[in-house]
Amino acid sequence: MVNLQTSWEVRTLSQRASEALAGGQLGLTTGYLFAGLAGLAVFLAAMALVLVYAERKIAAHFQCRLGPMRVGWHGILQSVADSLKLLLKEDIVPTDADRFLHVLAPFMSLLAAILVLVMLPMSPALQVADVNIGVLYVTAVSGLGALGILLGGWSSNNKWSLLGAMRAGAQIISYEVSATLSLLVVVLFSGTLQLSKIVQSQADGWWIWRAPGVGLLAFAIYLIASVAEINRTPFDISEGESELTAGFHTEYSGMRFAFFFLAEFINMFVVSALAATLFLGGWMPFHIGGLATFNAAMDLIPPGAWFAAKSAFLIFVIMWFRWTFPRLRIDQLMRLEWKILLPIGFVNLFLAAMAVLFGFYFFPVQ
Amino acid sequence: MIWSKATGTLLFYLFAVVSVALAIATVSSRRILRAAVYLMGVLAVTAGFYLLLGAPFLAGVQILVYVGGIVVLIVYVVMLTRSSDLAEDKPSAARKSTALLAALASFVLAVTVFKSSESAFRGAGSQAATMLIDDTAMIGRALLDRGPRGYVLPFELVSLLLLAVVIGGITLARKIQVDQSAAPKESSDGGVANA
Amino acid sequence: MLEVLASNPPGVFHWLVLSSLLFSIGVYGMLSRRNAIGVLMGVELALNSGALNFVLFNRLLAPATVDGEVMSIFIVTVAAAEAVVGMAIFVLLFKQMKTVDMTQASQMRH
């Protein structure tokens, strides 16, 4: 077994901040905190702008159109203009709506997305926080997003919003089960819940190949279930335009609509980044156990670039889904989850447990 | 060191005030859906308490099951039962005062017991140890331990309970359909047996 | 200010008063609500404070073990189970009586 570069030093931002706090350097602590917050805000805004532009361009090219071309070179400033327009729009709360919940709901959706974002290990040096219950935390926090959608739909006092919210709620709760089951496969193999350690456990090979068969199946289930969880097309019955106007956010406008919108795109990134982290090795370069020269060459590419490339590829796949598959009906959606994905997920988890028990996986860790 | 200790104390009192305020809002809010949101707040802050007590895994479970599961379920059922239209959820004065009396009695009783037995805890360390331990593996071992200090039997019993609940939930939900198909037969006077 | 906070961490008594306060509020909710879902919320509050006590005594009496945490996990599980059955019954009740007002559901038949 060739010893690969295993000494990746992981230092999260919150770790640095608490070290500064312990050392009594208050200025440094607040500096780290502000750097983290500002970085997060800039990251959110930039990510949303890029993703909206990418979505429109990719959609256009799938349909042999050009997409936005007017604002800036190849319409590159289109999403900036759009977001300015959104921010300047009037913010309407329907007459009989529950004002407090109506205002709260988009914040909850966005908060859920951001709370997952801070845990993502983007590179050894770039991770805001790292807890030892990482995977559990990620699954737990995403429940908050479902609540935001449910409350938003109810408080709008509109039949379409309510129907969209109920559909979204049922869908998210159902598919969360499958997504969690497939995450557990990786947890079984890596033996830890901590996201940074899961990444480090893939130094000799990513879990999608190292776990024989079950890794690939778990990855497929996770991808399907999480696309359903973030309400993207083929599974977007909660906002199906042809049936429900715009679903749970029909009555939202201006800033708060922008928040739902932002949460949706950030969620898409979060889901892709999580899949990349757990199954595709996160920031870990592509290694083949034993091939030292090849691995050394792969190490030349910085870890952050690996992470970005993997996430970007998965985001592209999710956008690709949208223009390939037609929307499912609600009964088809539920049948897919409860009668197909869930049994497969359980059997897969069982097989994974057997594989771990008998040490039957490629490139065993020393 | 002094900073982290002070932060711990400050967080405890902050969480305590927030959780009690949210709990009071939960039981006194006139609108049931808002009460559910306040309840979610209380349960989330309780996860914060678990973190202060050094139980991160339990905090995760708390958020996962309560916020992601139970509160979502409550919100769902509030929507399904149109409970928000139950504007008459204005408890009568007698009901309110009885409830207040019972609550006060339980609180006073509890505090009296704590006061009288406070000396018993003193030897065990006057403050809760707030070290963060990696409780995930320990809980896993304890739950599946077949030894005298293990919990494998309760664990299996709880699994059985959950299975019973799943079956019970489905049965209750299906019963409506049986009733509806049976209803026209009972009230049918023209023999509209379309079953 | 800083020294005062650092040298006065919350003691057992503070924790216990907090949890019994939460429990009493839950009791109040259970008894004063007419909406069945509101009653269930009171029950959840009370259960929650019980779970908090288990963890507290775990850390207090045997900080190296997780017995209290295991109990809390069982409480959370049973609370979830109870919520599921309760909600199923409420939905059924609503289908039968068009309300989930507890004071209306005083008969065993309809």
XYZ file of C-alpha atoms in Angstrom:
671
model
C 0.000 0.000 0.000
C 1.594 3.217 -1.112
C 1.165 5.927 1.410
C -0.577 8.716 -0.380
C -0.687 12.287 0.682
C -2.902 11.692 3.697
C -1.840 14.572 5.922
C -4.385 17.074 4.691
C -4.618 19.564 7.514
C -8.212 20.626 8.008
C -8.718 23.903 9.829
C -12.192 25.341 9.774
C -13.016 28.969 10.184
C -14.883 28.373 13.427
C -11.885 26.444 14.734
C -9.641 29.426 14.025
C -12.171 31.735 15.667
C -12.434 29.643 18.831
C -8.643 29.341 18.999
C -8.448 33.123 18.873
C -11.176 33.309 21.531
C -9.279 30.925 23.787
C -6.143 32.973 23.271
C -8.017 36.103 24.296
C -7.549 37.788 20.919
C -11.012 39.297 20.678
C -10.180 41.398 17.638
C -9.069 38.350 15.706
C -12.194 36.416 16.749
C -14.560 39.079 15.510
C -12.388 39.389 12.414
C -12.862 35.686 11.641
C -16.579 35.869 12.359
C -17.052 38.855 10.069
C -14.888 37.279 7.388
C -17.058 34.167 7.614
C -20.326 36.081 7.418
C -19.206 38.420 4.652
C -17.735 35.525 2.721
C -20.987 33.617 3.066
C -23.093 36.559 1.891
C -20.890 37.212 -1.124
C -20.810 33.495 -1.901
C -24.613 33.246 -1.731
C -25.163 36.200 -4.033
C -22.505 35.161 -6.519
C -23.683 31.543 -6.539
C -27.283 32.554 -7.195
C -26.311 34.901 -10.042
C -24.102 32.298 -11.694
C -26.619 29.480 -11.278
C -29.546 31.486 -12.653
C -27.471 32.476 -15.671
C -26.267 28.904 -16.142
C -29.789 27.535 -15.849
C -31.131 29.920 -18.483
C -28.246 29.377 -20.865
C -28.278 25.590 -20.495
C -32.049 25.491 -20.900
C -31.756 27.635 -24.021
C -29.092 25.499 -25.626
C -30.995 22.295 -24.876
C -33.877 23.801 -26.834
C -31.690 25.175 -29.644
C -32.218 28.750 -28.508
C -29.649 31.342 -27.550
C -31.067 32.405 -24.200
C -30.402 35.879 -22.775
C -28.105 37.793 -25.159
C -28.844 41.472 -24.609
C -27.409 42.576 -21.259
C -23.631 42.371 -21.419
C -21.550 39.921 -23.470
C -23.787 36.925 -24.248
C -26.260 38.221 -21.667
C -23.818 37.664 -18.839
C -25.248 40.535 -16.804
C -28.844 39.386 -17.284
C -29.204 37.893 -13.796
C -27.745 41.038 -12.221
C -30.397 43.089 -13.968
C -33.096 40.591 -12.979
C -32.126 40.619 -9.322
C -32.093 44.433 -9.287
C -35.597 44.365 -10.716
C -36.706 41.864 -8.044
C -35.303 43.966 -5.225
C -37.084 47.086 -6.485
C -40.470 45.381 -6.836
C -43.316 46.074 -4.464
C -43.516 43.669 -1.580
C -47.111 42.468 -1.268
C -48.720 40.624 1.626
C -52.236 39.347 0.802
C -55.079 40.904 2.804
C -56.168 38.006 4.960
C -52.747 36.437 5.244
C -51.048 35.662 8.509
C -48.489 38.427 8.190
C -45.975 37.093 10.696
C -45.797 33.631 9.125
C -45.884 35.072 5.619
C -42.747 37.075 6.412
C -41.080 34.266 8.352
C -41.483 31.457 5.813
C -38.967 32.561 3.129
C -36.376 33.267 5.809
C -36.795 29.733 7.127
C -36.295 28.231 3.690
C -33.177 30.292 3.102
C -31.862 29.614 6.613
C -32.112 25.866 6.074
C -30.039 26.148 2.906
C -27.402 28.366 4.549
C -27.109 26.187 7.656
C -26.132 23.255 5.459
C -23.801 25.438 3.414
C -21.623 26.341 6.413
C -20.801 22.670 7.007
C -19.582 21.888 3.489
C -15.880 21.096 3.282
C -14.945 23.009 0.138
C -11.211 22.479 0.528
C -8.927 21.616 3.448
C -8.582 25.310 4.251
C -12.070 26.441 3.356
C -14.827 25.199 5.617
C -16.790 27.470 7.904
C -17.596 24.918 10.587
C -17.087 21.201 11.100
C -19.091 19.202 13.632
C -18.677 15.554 14.476
C -22.331 14.825 13.680
C -22.049 16.337 10.176
C -24.313 13.991 8.193
C -26.962 13.907 10.933
C -26.845 17.707 11.111
C -27.281 18.054 7.365
C -30.331 15.776 7.273
C -31.799 17.426 10.363
C -31.476 20.986 9.144
C -32.988 20.317 5.735
C -36.295 19.594 7.506
C -36.475 23.303 8.226
C -36.785 24.010 4.508
C -39.925 21.837 4.285
C -41.423 23.795 7.165
C -40.679 27.096 5.428
C -42.496 25.921 2.298
C -45.495 24.591 4.266
C -45.862 27.808 6.267
C -45.375 29.975 3.198
C -48.100 28.148 1.330
C -50.535 28.204 4.232
C -50.029 31.805 5.245
C -50.606 33.078 1.702
C -54.321 32.354 2.137
C -54.606 31.059 -1.402
C -55.888 27.674 -2.567
C -53.065 27.160 -5.070
C -50.430 28.085 -2.530
C -51.940 25.710 0.021
C -52.188 22.830 -2.467
C -48.630 23.434 -3.648
C -47.371 23.527 -0.072
C -49.173 20.304 0.865
C -47.750 18.552 -2.188
C -44.281 19.883 -1.446
C -44.521 18.816 2.184
C -45.617 15.269 1.373
C -42.948 14.987 -1.291
C -40.082 16.310 0.826
C -40.933 14.139 3.821
C -41.225 11.035 1.637
C -38.012 11.483 -0.296
C -36.031 12.515 2.770
C -36.220 8.880 3.882
C -34.550 7.564 0.737
C -31.924 10.313 0.714
C -31.007 9.585 4.329
C -30.850 5.834 3.721
C -28.373 6.317 0.895
C -26.268 8.731 2.971
C -26.111 6.041 5.666
C -24.348 3.731 3.209
C -21.421 6.148 3.061
C -21.515 6.607 6.837
C -21.271 2.815 7.230
C -18.247 2.612 4.969
C -16.360 5.610 6.317
C -17.286 4.956 9.949
C -17.823 8.599 10.809
C -20.494 11.274 10.569
C -18.016 14.127 10.293
C -17.974 15.534 6.760
C -14.262 16.429 6.703
C -13.351 12.929 7.886
C -15.599 11.373 5.261
C -13.672 13.319 2.639
C -10.362 12.190 4.114
C -11.517 8.577 4.148
C -11.680 8.733 0.346
C -7.953 9.352 -0.162
C -7.550 5.929 -1.804
C -10.705 6.053 -3.888
C -14.103 7.620 -3.866
C -16.932 5.799 -2.153
C -18.901 5.564 -5.356
C -16.374 2.978 -6.600
C -14.768 1.770 -3.422
C -18.018 0.431 -2.051
C -18.603 -2.314 -4.613
C -21.906 -1.717 -6.346
C -23.733 -0.403 -3.316
C -21.897 2.923 -3.548
C -23.048 3.480 -7.106
C -26.622 2.482 -6.282
C -26.664 4.709 -3.198
C -25.376 7.590 -5.303
C -28.153 7.084 -7.869
C -30.827 6.908 -5.160
C -29.432 9.985 -3.440
C -29.399 11.948 -6.682
C -33.027 11.050 -7.517
C -34.295 11.570 -3.967
C -32.527 14.861 -3.481
C -33.724 16.250 -6.792
C -37.216 15.435 -5.523
C -36.408 16.984 -2.161
C -35.480 20.327 -3.688
C -38.624 20.271 -5.880
C -36.859 20.412 -9.228
C -38.438 19.236 -12.478
C -39.334 15.951 -12.991
C -40.574 16.293 -9.396
C -41.824 19.881 -9.369
C -45.519 19.137 -8.903
C -45.520 21.483 -5.915
C -45.148 24.420 -8.278
C -46.405 22.876 -11.480
C -47.186 25.964 -13.564
C -49.907 24.317 -15.600
C -51.881 23.262 -12.524
C -51.044 25.522 -9.621
C -49.976 28.878 -11.109
C -46.715 28.907 -9.163
C -47.456 26.672 -6.196
C -46.507 27.722 -2.695
C -44.925 31.017 -3.717
C -47.809 32.263 -5.865
C -48.510 35.134 -3.498
C -44.917 36.141 -2.946
C -43.280 39.060 -4.681
C -40.214 41.253 -4.489
C -37.617 40.518 -1.821
C -39.390 37.583 -0.257
C -39.953 35.866 -3.589
C -36.257 36.409 -4.211
C -35.540 34.605 -0.932
C -37.511 31.514 -1.965
C -35.845 31.668 -5.342
C -32.401 32.024 -3.774
C -33.115 29.127 -1.392
C -34.057 26.950 -4.350
C -30.817 27.611 -6.193
C -28.648 27.385 -3.075
C -30.354 24.070 -2.321
C -29.419 22.830 -5.757
C -25.794 23.686 -5.044
C -25.970 22.177 -1.548
C -27.383 18.903 -2.844
C -24.750 18.651 -5.568
C -21.957 19.569 -3.189
C -23.143 17.008 -0.636
C -23.303 14.281 -3.262
C -19.804 15.290 -4.376
C -18.540 15.278 -0.788
C -19.996 11.943 0.225
C -19.749 9.907 -2.956
C -17.232 11.649 -5.218
C -14.538 12.438 -2.687
C -15.248 16.124 -2.066
C -12.041 18.087 -2.489
C -9.999 14.876 -2.640
C -8.149 14.529 -5.966
C -8.827 11.485 -8.118
C -6.549 8.766 -6.807
C -6.048 5.170 -7.844
C -4.541 3.189 -4.992
C -1.018 2.109 -5.870
C -0.332 4.358 -8.864
C 2.003 6.849 -7.164
C 2.974 8.884 -10.233
C -0.597 9.267 -11.415
C -1.717 10.284 -7.923
C 1.079 12.816 -7.599
C 0.058 14.341 -10.925
C -3.550 14.540 -9.746
C -2.418 16.249 -6.526
C -1.121 19.184 -8.599
C -4.693 20.346 -9.154
C -5.740 22.247 -6.009
C -8.424 20.597 -3.829
C -10.789 23.569 -4.163
C -10.823 23.135 -7.935
C -11.689 19.439 -7.564
C -14.606 20.295 -5.308
C -15.859 23.042 -7.615
C -15.580 20.817 -10.699
C -17.457 17.911 -9.104
C -20.233 20.148 -7.791
C -20.536 21.966 -11.104
C -20.835 18.662 -12.953
C -23.622 17.466 -10.654
C -25.436 20.794 -10.972
C -25.256 20.376 -14.735
C -26.703 16.864 -14.406
C -29.601 18.190 -12.335
C -30.291 20.884 -14.944
C -30.033 18.231 -17.633
C -32.769 16.225 -15.844
C -35.059 19.192 -16.169
C -35.009 19.180 -19.950
C -35.041 15.409 -20.339
C -37.788 14.049 -18.113
C -41.453 15.068 -18.120
C -43.127 15.954 -14.824
C -44.463 13.063 -12.738
C -48.040 12.891 -11.493
C -48.470 12.879 -7.720
C -49.430 9.201 -7.566
C -46.485 8.239 -9.788
C -44.256 10.313 -7.535
C -45.427 8.563 -4.392
C -45.255 5.129 -6.010
C -41.683 5.808 -7.143
C -40.663 6.637 -3.582
C -42.553 4.150 -1.438
C -42.683 1.166 -3.760
C -39.431 1.461 -5.692
C -36.764 3.690 -4.127
C -37.409 2.841 -0.490
C -37.238 -0.981 -0.791
C -34.138 -0.694 -2.974
C -32.629 1.677 -0.423
C -33.240 -0.736 2.452
C -31.798 -3.713 0.583
C -28.846 -1.564 -0.461
C -28.178 -0.505 3.128
C -28.312 -4.145 4.218
C -25.863 -5.179 1.506
C -23.591 -2.281 2.448
C -23.615 -3.434 6.076
C -22.651 -6.934 4.918
C -19.847 -5.528 2.754
C -18.468 -3.511 5.675
C -18.794 -6.459 8.050
C -16.740 -8.739 5.809
C -14.331 -5.994 4.693
C -15.375 -6.482 1.103
C -14.412 -3.244 -0.549
C -11.706 -1.984 -2.846
C -8.480 -0.466 -1.532
C -9.036 -1.285 2.158
C -7.816 1.445 4.495
C -4.814 0.517 6.592
C -10.774 29.975 28.873
C -12.573 32.661 30.807
C -14.274 33.765 27.603
C -15.600 30.370 26.689
C -16.895 29.832 30.231
C -18.596 33.210 30.241
C -20.096 32.463 26.830
C -21.475 29.183 28.177
C -23.201 30.899 31.097
C -24.511 33.680 28.908
C -25.869 31.191 26.389
C -27.639 29.225 29.112
C -29.531 32.264 30.375
C -30.250 33.483 26.855
C -31.598 30.061 25.824
C -33.563 29.787 29.078
C -35.323 33.123 28.578
C -36.019 32.406 24.907
C -37.315 28.882 25.509
C -39.631 29.894 28.366
C -40.973 32.842 26.379
C -41.582 30.635 23.342
C -43.199 27.945 25.488
C -45.607 30.481 26.970
C -46.360 31.721 23.463
C -46.986 28.113 22.372
C -49.673 27.474 24.949
C -51.267 30.914 24.845
C -51.254 31.797 21.138
C -54.743 32.015 19.730
C -53.640 30.906 16.271
C -52.734 27.254 16.268
C -50.289 27.402 13.369
C -48.287 30.135 15.057
C -48.286 27.997 18.179
C -46.702 25.234 16.095
C -43.962 27.620 14.966
C -43.310 28.676 18.568
C -43.208 25.010 19.568
C -40.587 24.486 16.902
C -38.602 27.317 18.497
C -38.770 25.688 21.944
C -37.647 22.345 20.559
C -34.793 23.922 18.584
C -33.592 25.825 21.653
C -33.711 22.548 23.594
C -31.252 21.197 21.031
C -29.098 24.179 22.030
C -29.364 23.055 25.669
C -28.196 19.591 24.678
C -25.176 21.162 22.996
C -24.437 23.112 26.189
C -24.656 19.840 28.113
C -22.212 18.243 25.693
C -24.575 15.925 23.827
C -24.196 16.852 20.141
C -25.685 13.621 18.773
C -28.818 14.080 20.846
C -29.080 17.687 19.631
C -29.002 16.403 16.064
C -31.647 13.787 16.804
C -33.790 16.418 18.508
C -33.766 18.665 15.436
C -34.197 15.746 13.030
C -37.167 14.148 14.771
C -38.903 17.149 16.285
C -38.381 19.951 13.763
C -38.146 17.806 10.660
C -40.767 15.297 11.751
C -43.198 16.135 14.503
C -43.613 19.873 13.856
C -44.020 19.270 10.119
C -46.657 16.655 10.969
C -48.449 19.077 13.295
C -48.463 21.816 10.659
C -49.760 19.304 8.143
C -52.625 18.191 10.340
C -53.502 21.782 11.251
C -53.904 22.402 7.519
C -55.905 19.205 6.975
C -58.318 19.759 9.861
C -58.851 23.447 9.275
C -58.020 23.940 12.944
C -57.136 27.516 12.205
C -60.839 28.135 11.647
C -61.432 26.962 15.190
C -61.644 30.577 16.287
C -63.483 29.534 19.403
C -60.243 28.202 20.841
C -60.689 30.769 23.527
C -60.621 28.787 26.750
C -63.182 29.801 29.340
C -61.981 31.567 32.470
C -62.743 28.538 34.622
C -60.771 26.264 32.327
C -57.889 28.700 32.232
C -57.708 29.154 35.995
C -57.907 25.415 36.635
C -55.066 24.847 34.208
C -53.049 27.661 35.753
C -53.617 26.205 39.209
C -52.463 22.749 38.119
C -49.410 24.161 36.375
C -48.465 26.302 39.368
C -48.969 23.376 41.720
C -46.690 21.144 39.672
C -44.055 23.871 39.466
C -44.139 24.648 43.180
C -44.033 20.963 44.055
C -41.033 20.395 41.802
C -39.113 23.388 43.157
C -39.827 22.365 46.752
C -38.486 18.909 46.068
C -35.354 20.344 44.444
C -34.799 22.719 47.358
C -35.155 19.997 49.946
C -32.871 17.593 48.099
C -30.337 20.084 46.797
C -27.736 18.918 49.260
C -27.885 15.451 47.721
C -26.602 16.742 44.380
C -23.858 18.852 45.863
C -21.459 15.959 46.200
C -21.959 14.993 42.578
C -20.483 18.250 41.317
C -22.342 21.505 41.714
C -22.447 22.227 38.016
C -23.274 20.191 34.992
C -20.147 19.056 33.229
C -20.166 20.812 29.907
C -17.402 18.957 28.165
C -18.156 17.945 24.620
C -17.808 14.200 24.291
C -18.163 12.160 21.132
C -21.423 10.580 22.186
C -22.354 9.081 18.812
C -20.290 5.927 19.130
C -21.120 5.564 22.835
C -24.858 5.771 22.201
C -24.557 3.280 19.372
C -22.703 0.794 21.579
C -25.116 1.293 24.489
C -28.166 0.760 22.279
C -26.911 -2.539 20.871
C -25.138 -3.795 23.991
C -26.511 -7.162 25.162
C -24.714 -6.944 28.496
C -26.273 -6.008 31.838
C -25.849 -2.263 31.147
C -26.984 -2.470 27.547
C -30.253 -1.354 26.014
C -30.803 -3.888 23.276
C -34.142 -5.092 24.666
C -35.717 -1.596 24.983
C -34.235 -0.801 21.571
C -36.012 -3.775 19.993
C -39.198 -2.954 21.865
C -39.119 0.602 20.536
C -38.618 -0.768 17.016
C -41.684 -2.934 17.579
C -43.594 0.102 18.828
C -42.640 2.048 15.701
C -43.781 -0.821 13.505
C -47.082 -0.929 15.389
C -47.437 2.837 14.934
C -46.820 2.609 11.188
C -49.427 -0.132 10.845
C -51.805 1.729 13.158
C -51.447 4.949 11.196
C -52.176 3.186 7.914
C -55.146 1.355 9.429
C -56.628 4.560 10.782
C -56.155 6.275 7.444
C -57.728 3.391 5.507
C -60.707 3.170 7.813
C -62.153 6.322 6.288
C -62.377 4.704 2.877
C -64.099 1.636 4.337
C -66.585 3.900 6.098
C -67.349 5.892 2.988
C -67.931 2.822 0.870
C -70.124 1.418 3.626
C -72.047 4.645 4.132
C -74.113 4.635 0.892
C -75.160 1.046 1.625
C -76.603 2.050 4.981
C -78.395 5.101 3.732
C -79.289 3.688 0.352
C -83.006 3.696 -0.166
C -82.934 3.167 -3.910
C -80.356 0.391 -3.934
C -77.415 2.385 -5.282
C -74.943 -0.382 -4.589
C -72.060 0.857 -6.666
C -69.378 -0.979 -4.745
C -18.924 41.304 34.398
C -16.875 38.710 32.553
C -15.505 37.178 35.748
C -18.978 37.065 37.279
C -20.337 35.195 34.286
C -17.388 32.819 34.079
C -17.330 31.968 37.771
C -21.099 31.450 38.047
C -21.973 28.723 35.585
C -25.575 27.514 35.811
C -25.890 25.005 38.640
C -28.154 22.005 39.006
C -30.864 24.096 40.555
C -30.996 26.485 37.600
C -31.337 23.642 35.131
C -34.004 21.910 37.201
C -36.052 25.091 37.638
C -35.844 25.679 33.906
C -37.044 22.205 33.006
C -39.835 22.195 35.575
C -40.938 25.597 34.297
C -41.145 24.171 30.796
C -43.013 21.142 32.154
C -45.549 23.332 33.996
C -46.137 25.409 30.877
C -46.769 22.161 29.040
C -49.272 21.107 31.712
C -51.024 24.445 31.347
C -51.234 23.935 27.591
C -52.605 20.418 28.002
C -55.374 21.540 30.316
C -56.360 24.893 28.832
C -56.452 24.115 25.114
C -59.679 23.030 23.472
C -58.067 22.239 20.145
C -56.818 18.643 20.269
C -53.654 19.589 18.365
C -52.969 22.292 20.966
C -53.260 19.679 23.706
C -50.759 17.505 21.893
C -48.358 20.455 21.711
C -48.585 20.751 25.506
C -47.756 17.048 25.816
C -44.735 17.520 23.557
C -43.497 20.394 25.737
C -43.782 18.266 28.867
C -42.039 15.281 27.259
C -39.308 17.576 26.015
C -38.565 18.901 29.492
C -38.434 15.324 30.786
C -35.845 14.441 28.150
C -33.828 17.515 29.116
C -33.785 16.337 32.744
C -32.479 12.918 31.724
C -29.531 14.471 29.891
C -28.867 16.861 32.776
C -28.689 14.072 35.356
C -26.601 12.009 32.970
C -23.955 14.735 32.855
C -24.297 15.373 36.577
C -24.107 11.885 38.030
C -22.222 9.864 35.426
C -20.592 12.157 32.871
C -18.615 9.309 31.285
C -21.691 7.259 30.326
C -24.624 7.949 28.015
C -27.456 6.211 29.885
C -29.483 9.397 30.244
C -29.000 10.261 26.588
C -30.266 6.820 25.583
C -33.373 7.450 27.703
C -33.844 10.793 25.943
C -33.616 9.079 22.573
C -36.329 6.653 23.673
C -38.451 9.605 24.828
C -38.036 11.331 21.463
C -38.966 8.111 19.662
C -42.052 7.516 21.776
C -43.054 11.179 21.392
C -42.854 10.795 17.615
C -44.904 7.584 17.746
C -47.502 9.241 19.948
C -47.702 12.250 17.618
C -48.276 10.008 14.593
C -51.130 8.048 16.173
C -52.577 11.205 17.704
C -52.562 13.015 14.382
C -54.169 10.059 12.597
C -56.930 10.053 15.210
C -57.424 13.835 14.879
C -57.784 13.589 11.117
C -60.315 10.785 11.583
C -62.131 12.823 14.225
C -62.269 15.754 11.858
C -63.744 13.593 9.103
C -66.450 12.374 11.471
C -67.281 15.531 13.401
C -65.941 18.381 11.224
C -64.005 19.739 14.206
C -61.087 18.829 16.441
C -62.530 20.609 19.460
C -61.992 18.322 22.453
C -65.089 19.542 24.272
C -67.260 18.466 21.331
C -65.856 14.966 21.191
C -67.482 13.780 24.398
C -69.320 10.770 22.993
C -67.970 7.404 21.980
C -70.245 7.352 18.933
C -71.486 9.883 16.433
